[in-house]
Every structure is written in structure tokens, then in C-alpha cells.
Amino acid sequence: MEYNVKSGNPEKQRSACIVVGVFEPRKLTPAAEILDDVSDGFISNIIRRGDLEGKLGQVLLLHNVPNTLSDRVLLVGCGKERELGDSQYKRIINKTVTTLNETGSMEAVCFLSELNVKGRDSHWKVKQGVETAEDSVYSFDQLKSASNNARRPLRKITFTVPTRKDLSDGEVALKEGVCIAAGVSKAKDLANLPGNICHPSYLADEAEAFAKDHDNVEFEAIDESELEKMGMGAFLSVSKGSDQPGKLIILNYKGAGDDSKPIVLVGKGITFDTGGISLKPGLGMDEMKYDMGGAAAVFGTTKAIIEMGLKTNLVMVIAAAENMPSGRASRPGDIVTSLSGQTIEILNTDAEGRLVLCDALTYVEKFNPEVVIDVATLTGACIIALGHKAAGLMSNHNPLAHDLLNAGDQAADRAWRLPIWDDYQELLDSNFADMANIGGKSAGTITAACFLARYTKKYHWAHLDVAGVAWRSGAAKGATGKPVPLLCQYVINKAQAD
Ligand code: BES
Ligand code: MN
Ligand code: ZN
């Protein structure tokens, strides 16, 4: 979809549809008020008759509103004025976009970006407006033979800003929103693809094609024989069970000078997780195609940052492998040597994410990183702890953790921190190796991160467990593209601070 920003009066807009809000109970927003004045009370008349209370998400489409230049006016219920926060704003935009898409307006001017949202400025509302709109029209139908797209789909939305002097900042917000939304869509597409299509080589091809299309981006994919020579025994203990060869995929973006240390993003790219010999139960196993959601998110973020043209150095590393049971698969009890030299007793082959990640995390030392952030659908325990509302954040560096929490709050894509105190480390004790790959029943998200912490001592590191936020189950099953907005905001903030 196409997006624009503009400032102006609602009655002067020549558009297929003007979108304005109504608060509960039946209170017109300033833009609705203006339309009401020029039309001699046309809107307030209708509202008085009880057609729209203003409850959150209610809509009423009006035609031929007198003295306006547009074909339609869409009234959108915004709920109680004092309760308008992030999630209400997103619901309002979502409802607006789906309604426009279904009712034949191919273009619209939306005044909802001038609503007062608690603690948010015009920049945020435009940026979030674009992201939410794009999220609302997203569908994954590339593998269906017939698509059921709208007959007259919405093509363009213009968000308004209060005054002309807000326009230049509005343009910046628009660009950020458009790039982040494209990154989110990319992450969703990759994650929604099934394991038979999106395997490690597919991800490598995608990264290679991306590098070809963009300046200042280098691509590299390291194959199993090379990984073996390097000594990545933990990574290979997972990938060797599959007929699909594992790959370490790297995109290196040089957007700043050589003296500026890169932000390194590492993604868990298990393109399908059967559990291996510690096989998962059958019910719902299809959802383990999303076990590369972390990789999808770092890919989407990389795309967004590069297309925004941010002056920053960024390295993306994807640890891509398939976790399968076979005659070549690791057995429970096997002991392997990681790239770091530390040995690992694999007590459960279903705790494979940390095995591929630990080697990738050692590998990235070579980039002399400013910070390293890994993103992984790592533990079911994270869903128990935080549900589907926040990513689990764990870090060895308080300022980094703080920056990521802030970025998540700004981006309405939240994380919540869990501790990784040394006290937990003993849960990983093994009788036969330096450590076990599981920590037992308690604190599963934390022990997984404590495992990774043993490989990240040489730099500032944070870990985002996105098992709960990377996709939705149930009827509306599908990838969410999280935490692309959080990561993008973090990089934007960082680039601005430098
Ligand atoms: N990919 C899973 C984690 C997961 C489970 C994500 C459910 C989303 C939904 C991971 O590889 C895994 O299997 N983790 C195990 C770890 C356990 C064996 C210590 C888990 O969470 O059960
Ligand atoms: Mn697993
Ligand atoms: Zn997994």
C-alpha cells in the first residue's frame, strides 16, 4: 500500500473517504466537529439518533455529507477519550483499514493520527499508523491457488498531522513506518512458509538475493563441511540429523565508517523443529515451522534498517538448520564440543536452539561487536511466563537491557526482563561434560539464557526469547513479524545517539 502525510482541513479534502473519530458517548473529535459545522449538524444529527455510540471499533460509513469534497465520511468509534492508549489506537486504525478495504474506498485521508494518544506524539501516531495499517491488510496467500482479495482494495492512505510545521517530521515518521512495515511483512512471509519450502538453503538464497539488490551489503553462507573444519560441533549436532544441510548465513551491512563497531543480530533459524530423537508430540507440531521466527525477525529488521538507509554498521547472522530424527541424529546423552571449546551433554535433543546459537554466538566475536542481540523462539516456558504479550529479555549488560526495554515500549512491541543470575547456572551441571543442554523443570527460559550466557562473556549481549510473540495459534494462526518493530526502534535510537 502507499502512504502519505498531509496537513489540512477535513472539509477541503478531495478524497474517496475522510476518516474521523467519535468518542464514547457520542462525542465528536475536533476533525469530526469541523465536518459537522460545515454540514450544518449532519453528523451530530445522525449520532443523536443513536447510530453510533463511539465505542471502540464501531464504524459508520456516511455518503454525501453536505459541503464536503469527498465521496464518503467514515466515522470510527474511539472509545472513552481518557482511555485512548497504544492498543486502542492500533485497534482503531486496524478497524479503519479493514472497513475501507471492504467498502470500496481505494484511497482515504485519515484524521485519526491527530487523536490524543496518551504519551504519544505525532511522529509516533503516523509511524504506528502505517505499521498497523500494513499489518491489517497483510495476508499470506502465495500458496493458495485462488486469492480472495477485496474487489476494490484500499491502495493509499494519507495520515494527517496538525500543522504544516509537523510535515517534515511526519515524512520521517512515514519513511520509518513504511520500512519497518516492509520488514515485518518480510519476517511474516518467511515464517509463514512451511518447512518443505523454507529450509536452510532457502534462507541462504533469500539473503543472497537481498545482498545483490542492495549496496554496501555482503553476503556469506558457510556450509557444513566448513563449519566442521571451524569446530562448530554444537551446531552440527543438530543439523546432521537432517537431509537438509545446515547453514550459517551472514549479511554484513556497512552503513557507517570502519571505526564504528557493528550491532550484531543473531537469529535462531530452525526451519522445522521435530524435537529430534526427543520427538515432540504430534498435536500442533506443524507450528514448529515457525521455529525460525527469530531468524525471520533479524532478516526483516536488517531489510528495514538498510532500506531506511541508516548510517550504522549491522551484521545479521542466521543459524539455520532443521531438527530431525534420523539414523544420523544426535542421541540423548551424546557429548559434543562447541566452537568455544566447552563440551555439552545433549540430554534432550529438543533443546536444539541453544546448540545452534551457542556456536553462532562464539562465531560473532570476530566482528568486534558493539552489542550482540540474539532472537529465538527458544522455550515453551517463556509462553508460560509471559504469555503472548511480551518477549522475554535477558542480558549481561544493564544499559543494553534498558535500551531494548525502552525501544520495545516506544515501538509498542514490548519485552520484559528476566534475571540470569549466576545462582541459576548450577542447574546446567552435567556429570560427564562441561554443561548439560537442559536445566530441568524450573525456570526453563532463564536456564536456556544461562546456557547462552556461557558463550557471550566477551561482549555486551542480550537475548530475546520470542516463543510467545513470534506467531499466533488458533483460528488466526500465523506469524506476527515480532520483534521487528522493537529491534528497528533500538537501531534507530542507537543511530541517532551516535
Ligand atoms: N522451539 C522450541 C520452543 C518452543 C516451544 C517455541 C513451543 C514455541 C512453542 C524449542 O526448541 C524447544 O523445544 N524447547 C524445549 C526445551 C526443553 C526441552 C528444555 C521446550 O521449551 O520444551
Ligand atoms: Mn526444540
Ligand atoms: Zn526449537
mmCIF file of N, CA and C in Angstrom, residues 176 204 274 277 337 401:
data_model
loop_
_atom_site.group_PDB
_atom_site.id
_atom_site.type_symbol
_atom_site.label_atom_id
_atom_site.label_comp_id
_atom_site.label_asym_id
_atom_site.label_seq_id
_atom_site.Cartn_x
_atom_site.Cartn_y
_atom_site.Cartn_z
ATOM 1 N N GLU A 176 10.060 5.771 8.221
ATOM 2 C CA GLU A 176 10.363 4.731 9.206
ATOM 3 C C GLU A 176 9.254 3.684 9.226
ATOM 4 N N ALA A 204 19.274 -19.020 2.849
ATOM 5 C CA ALA A 204 20.543 -18.540 2.296
ATOM 6 C C ALA A 204 20.304 -17.862 0.945
ATOM 7 N N THR A 274 11.282 -30.848 14.926
ATOM 8 C CA THR A 274 10.511 -32.037 15.331
ATOM 9 C C THR A 274 10.826 -32.419 16.775
ATOM 10 N N ILE A 277 15.405 -36.849 18.190
ATOM 11 C CA ILE A 277 15.118 -38.140 18.829
ATOM 12 C C ILE A 277 14.226 -37.943 20.062
ATOM 13 N N THR A 337 31.514 -31.028 21.268
ATOM 14 C CA THR A 337 32.384 -29.896 21.610
ATOM 15 C C THR A 337 31.981 -28.680 20.787
ATOM 16 N N ALA A 401 20.039 -3.791 28.175
ATOM 17 C CA ALA A 401 18.700 -4.278 28.540
ATOM 18 C C ALA A 401 17.729 -3.100 28.623
#
